[in-house]
PDB file of C-alpha atoms in Angstrom:
ATOM      1  CA  MET G 289     -38.844   6.971  54.650  1.00  0.00           C
ATOM      2  CA  ALA G 290     -40.882   8.506  57.436  1.00  0.00           C
ATOM      3  CA  ALA G 291     -42.380  11.933  56.879  1.00  0.00           C
ATOM      4  CA  GLY G 292     -40.167  14.709  58.098  1.00  0.00           C
ATOM      5  CA  SER G 293     -37.043  12.533  58.374  1.00  0.00           C
ATOM      6  CA  ASN G 294     -33.803  13.728  56.790  1.00  0.00           C
ATOM      7  CA  PRO G 295     -32.206  11.488  54.151  1.00  0.00           C
ATOM      8  CA  THR G 296     -28.694  10.227  54.910  1.00  0.00           C
ATOM      9  CA  LYS G 297     -26.114  12.149  52.919  1.00  0.00           C
ATOM     10  CA  GLN G 298     -24.219   9.979  50.460  1.00  0.00           C
ATOM     11  CA  TYR G 299     -20.681  10.829  49.378  1.00  0.00           C
ATOM     12  CA  GLY G 300     -19.843   9.784  45.845  1.00  0.00           C
ATOM     13  CA  ILE G 301     -21.657   7.309  43.618  1.00  0.00           C
ATOM     14  CA  THR G 302     -21.243   4.045  45.493  1.00  0.00           C
ATOM     15  CA  LYS G 303     -22.198   3.397  49.091  1.00  0.00           C
ATOM     16  CA  PRO G 304     -19.425   3.537  51.720  1.00  0.00           C
ATOM     17  CA  LEU G 305     -18.008   0.321  53.160  1.00  0.00           C
ATOM     18  CA  SER G 306     -18.764   1.610  56.628  1.00  0.00           C
ATOM     19  CA  LEU G 307     -20.186   4.671  58.351  1.00  0.00           C
ATOM     20  CA  LEU G 308     -18.528   3.876  61.661  1.00  0.00           C
ATOM     21  CA  GLY G 309     -16.086   6.353  63.129  1.00  0.00           C
ATOM     22  CA  PRO G 310     -12.441   5.548  63.873  1.00  0.00           C
ATOM     23  CA  VAL G 311     -11.550   3.062  66.576  1.00  0.00           C
ATOM     24  CA  GLU G 312      -8.537   3.343  68.859  1.00  0.00           C
ATOM     25  CA  ALA G 313      -6.363   1.336  66.462  1.00  0.00           C
ATOM     26  CA  ASP G 314      -7.208   3.763  63.631  1.00  0.00           C
ATOM     27  CA  LEU G 315      -6.234   6.768  65.724  1.00  0.00           C
ATOM     28  CA  GLN G 316      -2.986   5.052  66.665  1.00  0.00           C
ATOM     29  CA  ARG G 317      -2.133   4.384  62.998  1.00  0.00           C
ATOM     30  CA  THR G 318      -2.873   8.017  62.173  1.00  0.00           C
ATOM     31  CA  ALA G 319      -0.479   9.175  64.870  1.00  0.00           C
ATOM     32  CA  GLU G 320       2.154   6.736  63.589  1.00  0.00           C
ATOM     33  CA  LEU G 321       1.759   8.084  60.053  1.00  0.00           C
ATOM     34  CA  GLU G 322       2.119  11.682  61.210  1.00  0.00           C
ATOM     35  CA  ARG G 323       5.287  10.818  63.132  1.00  0.00           C
ATOM     36  CA  PHE G 324       6.696   9.030  60.093  1.00  0.00           C
ATOM     37  CA  LEU G 325       5.958  11.967  57.779  1.00  0.00           C
ATOM     38  CA  VAL G 326       7.646  14.396  60.152  1.00  0.00           C
ATOM     39  CA  GLU G 327      10.719  12.174  60.527  1.00  0.00           C
ATOM     40  CA  ALA G 328      10.914  11.698  56.745  1.00  0.00           C
ATOM     41  CA  GLY G 329      10.917  15.476  56.203  1.00  0.00           C
ATOM     42  CA  LEU G 330       7.658  15.402  54.245  1.00  0.00           C
ATOM     43  CA  TYR G 331       6.011  18.216  56.202  1.00  0.00           C
ATOM     44  CA  GLU G 332       7.022  21.748  55.412  1.00  0.00           C
ATOM     45  CA  SER G 333       8.062  23.981  58.277  1.00  0.00           C
ATOM     46  CA  PRO G 334       5.660  26.534  59.786  1.00  0.00           C
ATOM     47  CA  GLU G 335       7.889  29.243  58.335  1.00  0.00           C
ATOM     48  CA  GLU G 336       7.538  27.844  54.802  1.00  0.00           C
ATOM     49  CA  SER G 337       3.765  27.492  55.233  1.00  0.00           C
ATOM     50  CA  ALA G 338       3.534  31.112  56.323  1.00  0.00           C
ATOM     51  CA  LYS G 339       5.709  32.193  53.396  1.00  0.00           C
ATOM     52  CA  ARG G 340       3.368  30.459  50.934  1.00  0.00           C
ATOM     53  CA  VAL G 341       0.389  32.313  52.386  1.00  0.00           C
ATOM     54  CA  GLU G 342       2.279  35.603  52.170  1.00  0.00           C
ATOM     55  CA  VAL G 343       3.366  34.966  48.572  1.00  0.00           C
ATOM     56  CA  LEU G 344      -0.184  34.111  47.495  1.00  0.00           C
ATOM     57  CA  ALA G 345      -1.470  37.304  49.122  1.00  0.00           C
ATOM     58  CA  LYS G 346       1.107  39.382  47.219  1.00  0.00           C
ATOM     59  CA  LEU G 347       0.270  37.636  43.952  1.00  0.00           C
ATOM     60  CA  ASP G 348      -3.419  38.283  44.591  1.00  0.00           C
ATOM     61  CA  GLN G 349      -2.719  42.007  44.953  1.00  0.00           C
ATOM     62  CA  ILE G 350      -0.753  42.053  41.688  1.00  0.00           C
ATOM     63  CA  LEU G 351      -3.644  40.369  39.856  1.00  0.00           C
ATOM     64  CA  LYS G 352      -6.248  42.733  41.304  1.00  0.00           C
ATOM     65  CA  GLY G 353      -4.138  45.748  40.333  1.00  0.00           C
ATOM     66  CA  TRP G 354      -3.666  44.332  36.816  1.00  0.00           C
ATOM     67  CA  VAL G 355      -7.434  44.028  36.265  1.00  0.00           C
ATOM     68  CA  LYS G 356      -8.114  47.502  37.696  1.00  0.00           C
ATOM     69  CA  GLN G 357      -5.457  48.955  35.393  1.00  0.00           C
ATOM     70  CA  LEU G 358      -7.039  47.340  32.320  1.00  0.00           C
ATOM     71  CA  THR G 359     -10.516  48.430  33.402  1.00  0.00           C
ATOM     72  CA  SER G 360      -9.365  52.047  33.678  1.00  0.00           C
ATOM     73  CA  GLN G 361      -7.472  51.974  30.370  1.00  0.00           C
ATOM     74  CA  ARG G 362     -10.540  50.696  28.525  1.00  0.00           C
ATOM     75  CA  GLY G 363     -12.678  53.629  29.540  1.00  0.00           C
ATOM     76  CA  TYR G 364     -14.993  52.053  32.073  1.00  0.00           C
ATOM     77  CA  THR G 365     -16.601  54.254  34.710  1.00  0.00           C
ATOM     78  CA  ASP G 366     -14.905  55.093  37.993  1.00  0.00           C
ATOM     79  CA  GLN G 367     -17.394  52.825  39.764  1.00  0.00           C
ATOM     80  CA  MET G 368     -16.456  49.926  37.472  1.00  0.00           C
ATOM     81  CA  VAL G 369     -12.774  50.561  38.132  1.00  0.00           C
ATOM     82  CA  GLU G 370     -13.478  50.538  41.867  1.00  0.00           C
ATOM     83  CA  GLU G 371     -15.422  47.264  41.627  1.00  0.00           C
ATOM     84  CA  ALA G 372     -13.027  45.612  39.148  1.00  0.00           C
ATOM     85  CA  ASN G 373     -11.641  42.424  40.617  1.00  0.00           C
ATOM     86  CA  ALA G 374      -9.688  39.250  39.984  1.00  0.00           C
ATOM     87  CA  LYS G 375      -9.927  36.245  42.269  1.00  0.00           C
ATOM     88  CA  LEU G 376      -7.053  33.850  42.934  1.00  0.00           C
ATOM     89  CA  PHE G 377      -7.769  30.167  43.558  1.00  0.00           C
ATOM     90  CA  THR G 378      -5.432  27.288  44.341  1.00  0.00           C
ATOM     91  CA  PHE G 379      -5.739  23.644  43.330  1.00  0.00           C
ATOM     92  CA  GLY G 380      -3.618  20.514  43.123  1.00  0.00           C
ATOM     93  CA  SER G 381      -1.614  19.232  46.080  1.00  0.00           C
ATOM     94  CA  TYR G 382      -1.554  22.618  47.834  1.00  0.00           C
ATOM     95  CA  ARG G 383      -5.339  22.971  47.749  1.00  0.00           C
ATOM     96  CA  LEU G 384      -5.778  19.386  48.983  1.00  0.00           C
ATOM     97  CA  GLY G 385      -3.257  19.902  51.783  1.00  0.00           C
ATOM     98  CA  VAL G 386      -0.929  17.112  50.670  1.00  0.00           C
ATOM     99  CA  HIS G 387       1.987  19.151  49.323  1.00  0.00           C
ATOM    100  CA  GLY G 388       5.510  18.663  50.578  1.00  0.00           C
ATOM    101  CA  PRO G 389       8.444  21.013  51.148  1.00  0.00           C
ATOM    102  CA  GLY G 390       9.498  22.840  48.003  1.00  0.00           C
ATOM    103  CA  ALA G 391       6.414  21.806  46.010  1.00  0.00           C
ATOM    104  CA  ASP G 392       5.000  24.283  43.516  1.00  0.00           C
ATOM    105  CA  ILE G 393       1.606  25.937  43.935  1.00  0.00           C
ATOM    106  CA  ASP G 394      -1.014  25.451  41.223  1.00  0.00           C
ATOM    107  CA  THR G 395      -3.043  28.651  40.972  1.00  0.00           C
ATOM    108  CA  LEU G 396      -5.911  29.985  38.886  1.00  0.00           C
ATOM    109  CA  CYS G 397      -6.759  33.634  38.305  1.00  0.00           C
ATOM    110  CA  VAL G 398     -10.405  34.255  37.423  1.00  0.00           C
ATOM    111  CA  GLY G 399     -11.031  37.594  35.723  1.00  0.00           C
ATOM    112  CA  PRO G 400     -13.923  39.437  34.078  1.00  0.00           C
ATOM    113  CA  SER G 401     -15.146  38.880  30.545  1.00  0.00           C
ATOM    114  CA  TYR G 402     -13.293  41.864  29.044  1.00  0.00           C
ATOM    115  CA  VAL G 403      -9.843  40.684  30.211  1.00  0.00           C
ATOM    116  CA  ASN G 404      -8.606  38.074  27.760  1.00  0.00           C
ATOM    117  CA  ARG G 405      -5.928  35.416  27.901  1.00  0.00           C
ATOM    118  CA  GLU G 406      -4.014  36.008  24.665  1.00  0.00           C
ATOM    119  CA  GLU G 407      -3.089  39.684  25.047  1.00  0.00           C
ATOM    120  CA  ASP G 408      -4.008  40.740  28.572  1.00  0.00           C
ATOM    121  CA  PHE G 409      -2.690  37.699  30.417  1.00  0.00           C
ATOM    122  CA  PHE G 410       0.218  36.500  28.303  1.00  0.00           C
ATOM    123  CA  MET G 411       1.440  39.952  27.256  1.00  0.00           C
ATOM    124  CA  ILE G 412       0.394  42.689  29.691  1.00  0.00           C
ATOM    125  CA  LEU G 413       0.454  40.624  32.899  1.00  0.00           C
ATOM    126  CA  HIS G 414       3.620  38.920  31.698  1.00  0.00           C
ATOM    127  CA  GLU G 415       5.285  42.335  31.411  1.00  0.00           C
ATOM    128  CA  ILE G 416       4.073  43.334  34.880  1.00  0.00           C
ATOM    129  CA  LEU G 417       5.494  40.140  36.377  1.00  0.00           C
ATOM    130  CA  ALA G 418       8.751  40.540  34.434  1.00  0.00           C
ATOM    131  CA  GLN G 419       9.226  43.950  36.072  1.00  0.00           C
ATOM    132  CA  THR G 420       8.267  42.723  39.535  1.00  0.00           C
ATOM    133  CA  GLU G 421      11.118  42.275  41.963  1.00  0.00           C
ATOM    134  CA  ASP G 422      11.469  38.727  43.292  1.00  0.00           C
ATOM    135  CA  VAL G 423       9.762  37.215  40.209  1.00  0.00           C
ATOM    136  CA  THR G 424      12.281  34.929  38.492  1.00  0.00           C
ATOM    137  CA  GLU G 425      12.323  32.211  35.824  1.00  0.00           C
ATOM    138  CA  LEU G 426       9.209  33.673  34.191  1.00  0.00           C
ATOM    139  CA  GLN G 427       8.054  31.330  31.454  1.00  0.00           C
ATOM    140  CA  PRO G 428       4.774  31.730  29.518  1.00  0.00           C
ATOM    141  CA  VAL G 429       3.445  28.586  27.826  1.00  0.00           C
ATOM    142  CA  PRO G 430       0.397  29.848  25.866  1.00  0.00           C
ATOM    143  CA  ASP G 431       0.233  26.823  23.539  1.00  0.00           C
ATOM    144  CA  ALA G 432       0.005  24.210  26.293  1.00  0.00           C
ATOM    145  CA  HIS G 433      -3.115  22.028  26.550  1.00  0.00           C
ATOM    146  CA  VAL G 434      -3.882  24.150  29.592  1.00  0.00           C
ATOM    147  CA  PRO G 435      -2.213  27.540  28.937  1.00  0.00           C
ATOM    148  CA  VAL G 436       0.007  28.464  31.880  1.00  0.00           C
ATOM    149  CA  MET G 437       2.468  31.055  33.140  1.00  0.00           C
ATOM    150  CA  LYS G 438       5.294  29.508  35.166  1.00  0.00           C
ATOM    151  CA  PHE G 439       7.560  31.500  37.475  1.00  0.00           C
ATOM    152  CA  LYS G 440       9.123  31.704  40.891  1.00  0.00           C
ATOM    153  CA  PHE G 441       7.925  34.339  43.346  1.00  0.00           C
ATOM    154  CA  TYR G 442      10.145  34.835  46.376  1.00  0.00           C
ATOM    155  CA  GLY G 443      11.681  31.474  45.490  1.00  0.00           C
ATOM    156  CA  ILE G 444       8.367  29.579  45.446  1.00  0.00           C
ATOM    157  CA  SER G 445       7.391  27.922  42.148  1.00  0.00           C
ATOM    158  CA  ILE G 446       4.026  29.086  40.820  1.00  0.00           C
ATOM    159  CA  ASP G 447       1.953  27.692  37.946  1.00  0.00           C
ATOM    160  CA  LEU G 448      -0.623  30.363  37.098  1.00  0.00           C
ATOM    161  CA  LEU G 449      -3.644  29.686  34.855  1.00  0.00           C
ATOM    162  CA  TYR G 450      -6.208  32.229  33.709  1.00  0.00           C
ATOM    163  CA  ALA G 451      -9.953  31.977  33.142  1.00  0.00           C
ATOM    164  CA  SER G 452     -12.108  34.810  31.827  1.00  0.00           C
ATOM    165  CA  VAL G 453     -15.706  34.196  32.898  1.00  0.00           C
ATOM    166  CA  SER G 454     -18.919  35.749  31.602  1.00  0.00           C
ATOM    167  CA  LEU G 455     -19.123  38.413  34.309  1.00  0.00           C
ATOM    168  CA  LEU G 456     -18.312  42.120  34.225  1.00  0.00           C
ATOM    169  CA  VAL G 457     -17.401  42.022  37.908  1.00  0.00           C
ATOM    170  CA  VAL G 458     -15.891  38.973  39.610  1.00  0.00           C
ATOM    171  CA  PRO G 459     -17.282  38.755  43.164  1.00  0.00           C
ATOM    172  CA  ASP G 460     -15.018  37.792  46.049  1.00  0.00           C
ATOM    173  CA  ASP G 461     -17.428  34.979  46.943  1.00  0.00           C
ATOM    174  CA  LEU G 462     -17.457  33.489  43.421  1.00  0.00           C
ATOM    175  CA  ASP G 463     -18.202  29.760  43.548  1.00  0.00           C
ATOM    176  CA  ILE G 464     -16.567  28.180  40.509  1.00  0.00           C
ATOM    177  CA  SER G 465     -18.033  24.769  41.350  1.00  0.00           C
ATOM    178  CA  GLN G 466     -21.350  25.994  39.950  1.00  0.00           C
ATOM    179  CA  GLY G 467     -22.054  24.927  36.373  1.00  0.00           C
ATOM    180  CA  SER G 468     -23.003  28.488  35.418  1.00  0.00           C
ATOM    181  CA  VAL G 469     -19.327  29.499  35.510  1.00  0.00           C
ATOM    182  CA  LEU G 470     -18.825  27.459  32.319  1.00  0.00           C
ATOM    183  CA  TYR G 471     -21.407  29.475  30.372  1.00  0.00           C
ATOM    184  CA  ASP G 472     -20.122  30.971  27.121  1.00  0.00           C
ATOM    185  CA  VAL G 473     -16.419  30.247  27.676  1.00  0.00           C
ATOM    186  CA  ASP G 474     -13.898  28.555  25.381  1.00  0.00           C
ATOM    187  CA  GLU G 475     -12.359  25.110  25.814  1.00  0.00           C
ATOM    188  CA  ALA G 476      -9.081  26.465  27.194  1.00  0.00           C
ATOM    189  CA  THR G 477     -11.032  28.271  29.909  1.00  0.00           C
ATOM    190  CA  VAL G 478     -12.972  25.116  30.756  1.00  0.00           C
ATOM    191  CA  ARG G 479      -9.718  23.195  31.122  1.00  0.00           C
ATOM    192  CA  SER G 480      -8.246  25.989  33.228  1.00  0.00           C
ATOM    193  CA  LEU G 481     -11.239  25.917  35.563  1.00  0.00           C
ATOM    194  CA  ASN G 482     -11.304  22.125  35.842  1.00  0.00           C
ATOM    195  CA  GLY G 483      -8.370  21.819  38.251  1.00  0.00           C
ATOM    196  CA  CYS G 484     -10.055  23.946  40.906  1.00  0.00           C
ATOM    197  CA  ARG G 485     -13.475  22.449  40.289  1.00  0.00           C
ATOM    198  CA  VAL G 486     -12.135  18.896  40.678  1.00  0.00           C
ATOM    199  CA  ALA G 487     -10.178  19.778  43.831  1.00  0.00           C
ATOM    200  CA  ASP G 488     -13.278  21.299  45.406  1.00  0.00           C
ATOM    201  CA  GLN G 489     -15.335  18.250  44.462  1.00  0.00           C
ATOM    202  CA  ILE G 490     -12.763  15.901  46.017  1.00  0.00           C
ATOM    203  CA  LEU G 491     -12.849  17.864  49.271  1.00  0.00           C
ATOM    204  CA  ARG G 492     -16.649  17.860  49.309  1.00  0.00           C
ATOM    205  CA  LEU G 493     -16.833  14.103  48.745  1.00  0.00           C
ATOM    206  CA  VAL G 494     -14.476  13.265  51.605  1.00  0.00           C
ATOM    207  CA  PRO G 495     -16.427  13.599  54.854  1.00  0.00           C
ATOM    208  CA  ASN G 496     -13.262  13.512  56.973  1.00  0.00           C
ATOM    209  CA  VAL G 497     -10.093  14.615  55.165  1.00  0.00           C
ATOM    210  CA  GLU G 498      -7.960  13.351  58.053  1.00  0.00           C
ATOM    211  CA  GLU G 499      -8.418   8.924  58.356  1.00  0.00           C
ATOM    212  CA  ILE G 500      -6.683   5.880  56.344  1.00  0.00           C
ATOM    213  CA  ASP G 501      -6.724   2.160  57.029  1.00  0.00           C
ATOM    214  CA  MET G 502      -3.591   0.046  56.519  1.00  0.00           C
ATOM    215  CA  ASN G 503      -3.185  -3.211  58.391  1.00  0.00           C
ATOM    216  CA  LYS G 504      -0.794  -5.246  56.296  1.00  0.00           C
ATOM    217  CA  ALA G 505       2.317  -3.068  56.037  1.00  0.00           C
ATOM    218  CA  SER G 506       4.165  -0.312  57.844  1.00  0.00           C
ATOM    219  CA  TRP G 507       3.879   3.288  56.671  1.00  0.00           C
ATOM    220  CA  SER G 508       7.489   3.279  55.500  1.00  0.00           C
ATOM    221  CA  ALA G 509       6.607   0.743  52.780  1.00  0.00           C
ATOM    222  CA  LEU G 510       4.340   3.361  51.213  1.00  0.00           C
ATOM    223  CA  PHE G 511       7.316   5.658  50.601  1.00  0.00           C
ATOM    224  CA  GLU G 512       9.838   3.181  49.274  1.00  0.00           C
ATOM    225  CA  PRO G 513      11.352   4.609  46.055  1.00  0.00           C
ATOM    226  CA  PHE G 514      10.143   3.157  42.775  1.00  0.00           C
ATOM    227  CA  GLN G 515      13.019   1.802  40.667  1.00  0.00           C
ATOM    228  CA  PHE G 516      11.820   3.391  37.437  1.00  0.00           C
ATOM    229  CA  PHE G 517      14.919   2.632  35.363  1.00  0.00           C
ATOM    230  CA  GLU G 518      14.781  -1.028  36.313  1.00  0.00           C
ATOM    231  CA  ALA G 519      11.052  -1.546  35.886  1.00  0.00           C
ATOM    232  CA  TYR G 520      10.768  -1.614  32.080  1.00  0.00           C
ATOM    233  CA  LYS G 521      12.437  -3.315  29.149  1.00  0.00           C
ATOM    234  CA  ASN G 522      11.880  -0.385  26.787  1.00  0.00           C
ATOM    235  CA  TYR G 523      12.123   3.368  27.277  1.00  0.00           C
ATOM    236  CA  LEU G 524      11.361   6.405  25.172  1.00  0.00           C
ATOM    237  CA  GLN G 525      13.898   9.209  25.633  1.00  0.00           C
ATOM    238  CA  VAL G 526      12.992  12.778  24.687  1.00  0.00           C
ATOM    239  CA  ASP G 527      16.159  14.889  24.343  1.00  0.00           C
ATOM    240  CA  ILE G 528      15.960  18.676  24.608  1.00  0.00           C
ATOM    241  CA  ILE G 529      18.949  20.687  23.372  1.00  0.00           C
ATOM    242  CA  ALA G 530      19.342  24.468  23.216  1.00  0.00           C
ATOM    243  CA  GLU G 531      22.007  27.106  22.640  1.00  0.00           C
ATOM    244  CA  ASP G 532      22.094  28.327  26.248  1.00  0.00           C
ATOM    245  CA  ASP G 533      20.386  27.863  29.602  1.00  0.00           C
ATOM    246  CA  GLU G 534      17.756  30.556  28.976  1.00  0.00           C
ATOM    247  CA  ASP G 535      16.748  29.053  25.625  1.00  0.00           C
ATOM    248  CA  LEU G 536      16.689  25.632  27.264  1.00  0.00           C
ATOM    249  CA  ARG G 537      14.307  26.813  29.965  1.00  0.00           C
ATOM    250  CA  LEU G 538      11.854  28.171  27.389  1.00  0.00           C
ATOM    251  CA  TRP G 539      12.204  25.213  25.011  1.00  0.00           C
ATOM    252  CA  LYS G 540      11.910  22.710  27.864  1.00  0.00           C
ATOM    253  CA  GLY G 541       8.683  24.325  29.071  1.00  0.00           C
ATOM    254  CA  TRP G 542       7.131  24.018  25.618  1.00  0.00           C
ATOM    255  CA  VAL G 543       8.193  20.369  25.220  1.00  0.00           C
ATOM    256  CA  GLU G 544       7.122  19.475  28.745  1.00  0.00           C
ATOM    257  CA  SER G 545       3.645  20.863  28.054  1.00  0.00           C
ATOM    258  CA  ARG G 546       3.366  18.382  25.141  1.00  0.00           C
ATOM    259  CA  LEU G 547       4.422  15.253  27.022  1.00  0.00           C
ATOM    260  CA  ARG G 548       0.931  14.597  28.311  1.00  0.00           C
ATOM    261  CA  GLN G 549      -0.417  14.598  24.769  1.00  0.00           C
ATOM    262  CA  LEU G 550       2.400  12.320  23.620  1.00  0.00           C
ATOM    263  CA  THR G 551       1.527   9.857  26.371  1.00  0.00           C
ATOM    264  CA  LEU G 552      -2.133   9.872  25.364  1.00  0.00           C
ATOM    265  CA  LYS G 553      -1.330   9.462  21.663  1.00  0.00           C
ATOM    266  CA  ILE G 554       0.959   6.503  22.264  1.00  0.00           C
ATOM    267  CA  GLU G 555      -1.744   4.678  24.210  1.00  0.00           C
ATOM    268  CA  ARG G 556      -4.517   5.721  21.834  1.00  0.00           C
ATOM    269  CA  ASP G 557      -2.751   4.884  18.582  1.00  0.00           C
ATOM    270  CA  THR G 558      -1.720   1.444  19.864  1.00  0.00           C
ATOM    271  CA  TYR G 559      -5.341   0.820  20.918  1.00  0.00           C
ATOM    272  CA  GLY G 560      -4.325   0.640  24.560  1.00  0.00           C
ATOM    273  CA  MET G 561      -1.997  -2.306  24.000  1.00  0.00           C
ATOM    274  CA  LEU G 562       1.085  -0.187  24.747  1.00  0.00           C
ATOM    275  CA  GLN G 563       1.170   1.738  28.005  1.00  0.00           C
ATOM    276  CA  CYS G 564       3.373   4.773  28.565  1.00  0.00           C
ATOM    277  CA  HIS G 565       4.546   5.739  32.058  1.00  0.00           C
ATOM    278  CA  PRO G 566       6.365   9.120  32.208  1.00  0.00           C
ATOM    279  CA  TYR G 567       9.199   9.635  34.671  1.00  0.00           C
ATOM    280  CA  PRO G 568       8.233  12.720  36.719  1.00  0.00           C
ATOM    281  CA  HIS G 569      11.678  14.340  36.742  1.00  0.00           C
ATOM    282  CA  GLU G 570      13.994  15.633  34.038  1.00  0.00           C
ATOM    283  CA  TYR G 571      17.475  14.185  33.606  1.00  0.00           C
ATOM    284  CA  ALA G 572      20.698  15.978  32.688  1.00  0.00           C
ATOM    285  CA  ASP G 573      23.907  14.248  31.652  1.00  0.00           C
ATOM    286  CA  PRO G 574      26.811  16.168  33.266  1.00  0.00           C
ATOM    287  CA  SER G 575      29.238  14.845  30.653  1.00  0.00           C
ATOM    288  CA  ARG G 576      27.498  16.704  27.814  1.00  0.00           C
ATOM    289  CA  GLN G 577      28.956  20.144  27.080  1.00  0.00           C
ATOM    290  CA  CYS G 578      25.755  21.870  26.001  1.00  0.00           C
ATOM    291  CA  ALA G 579      22.493  23.143  27.447  1.00  0.00           C
ATOM    292  CA  HIS G 580      20.327  20.059  27.525  1.00  0.00           C
ATOM    293  CA  CYS G 581      18.000  17.813  29.496  1.00  0.00           C
ATOM    294  CA  ALA G 582      15.931  14.715  28.792  1.00  0.00           C
ATOM    295  CA  PHE G 583      12.625  13.159  29.776  1.00  0.00           C
ATOM    296  CA  PHE G 584      12.068   9.403  29.921  1.00  0.00           C
ATOM    297  CA  MET G 585       8.975   7.277  29.490  1.00  0.00           C
ATOM    298  CA  GLY G 586       8.739   3.615  30.382  1.00  0.00           C
ATOM    299  CA  LEU G 587       6.943   1.541  27.731  1.00  0.00           C
ATOM    300  CA  SER G 588       5.172  -1.702  28.522  1.00  0.00           C
ATOM    301  CA  ARG G 589       2.571  -3.965  26.956  1.00  0.00           C
ATOM    302  CA  LYS G 590      -0.736  -3.824  28.782  1.00  0.00           C
ATOM    303  CA  GLU G 591      -1.235  -6.754  31.103  1.00  0.00           C
ATOM    304  CA  GLY G 592      -3.992  -9.146  30.148  1.00  0.00           C
ATOM    305  CA  VAL G 593      -4.070  -8.093  26.484  1.00  0.00           C
ATOM    306  CA  LYS G 594      -3.242 -10.771  23.948  1.00  0.00           C
ATOM    307  CA  ILE G 595      -0.530  -9.602  21.558  1.00  0.00           C
ATOM    308  CA  GLN G 596       0.918 -11.622  18.708  1.00  0.00           C
ATOM    309  CA  GLU G 597       4.451 -12.784  19.351  1.00  0.00           C
ATOM    310  CA  GLY G 598       6.935 -10.421  17.746  1.00  0.00           C
ATOM    311  CA  GLN G 599       4.306  -7.715  17.204  1.00  0.00           C
ATOM    312  CA  GLN G 600       5.880  -4.261  17.014  1.00  0.00           C
ATOM    313  CA  PHE G 601       4.501  -0.741  17.387  1.00  0.00           C
ATOM    314  CA  ASP G 602       5.562   2.222  15.260  1.00  0.00           C
ATOM    315  CA  ILE G 603       5.433   5.461  17.245  1.00  0.00           C
ATOM    316  CA  VAL G 604       7.663   7.497  14.913  1.00  0.00           C
ATOM    317  CA  GLU G 605       4.767   9.449  13.378  1.00  0.00           C
ATOM    318  CA  LEU G 606       3.127  10.428  16.679  1.00  0.00           C
TER     319      LEU G 606
END
């Protein structure tokens, strides 16, 4: 490399297939995709987009007020109360700009070291949200693999995580992609931070978040529905039954938070020979006269793995 020359920036681990920009055919396919998405109703309206921004701003104000309230109650100085702050981040499909109409918003609140998850988040903030007009279906799930508070705010579904970092004051320009943010925090906090950190990394590694290359099929083929209940020979059904709709909502949230672990255990305890594919939506049988719902998982033997004929797997003890 010649002295003074700048090295070419590399995105990701492997080298790109090409560094060339889009050609006319690529631009045409992009325009075709955008038209298809609009016609299929997969873009939210400008009004809904604006509402999401407004809802996040209101939630941000609630979180900042919550931290200032706790700071004052714990006897910190007036200057500390003035500087006390919480910062709201988004991740998941909303952060990546690929969410559709009606999709929930994955959010993360980062607070100072003296505001904890167990009492301050799941008890005090929970009570504040419960008394907030336009907050509905409030459901804390503290025992989930990633502890979360689920609710609707002005009709928009919110999943809110909390991370207490090793700072007395959380700056507005906090960069949680830096490794230092993980210093002296517990595993639940690391998992809570991971969603935002991964989303930021994905956006950094994509030099142009707008281009895609498909030559062999039309865009509509990409959105053909998957026939889940015809794709497998065996299914695992998880039934959830409660006394009433409110109990069902709470019980369902707890069970749903465990499904990921169940999926992992099935694949781990069968040494990867049995694969588990969860159906992303719940199912309710209208003929049943009780508060209930069910989740389904398709079970299949892993392709390419030799399994003895007639071999069975026992997943009862998982």
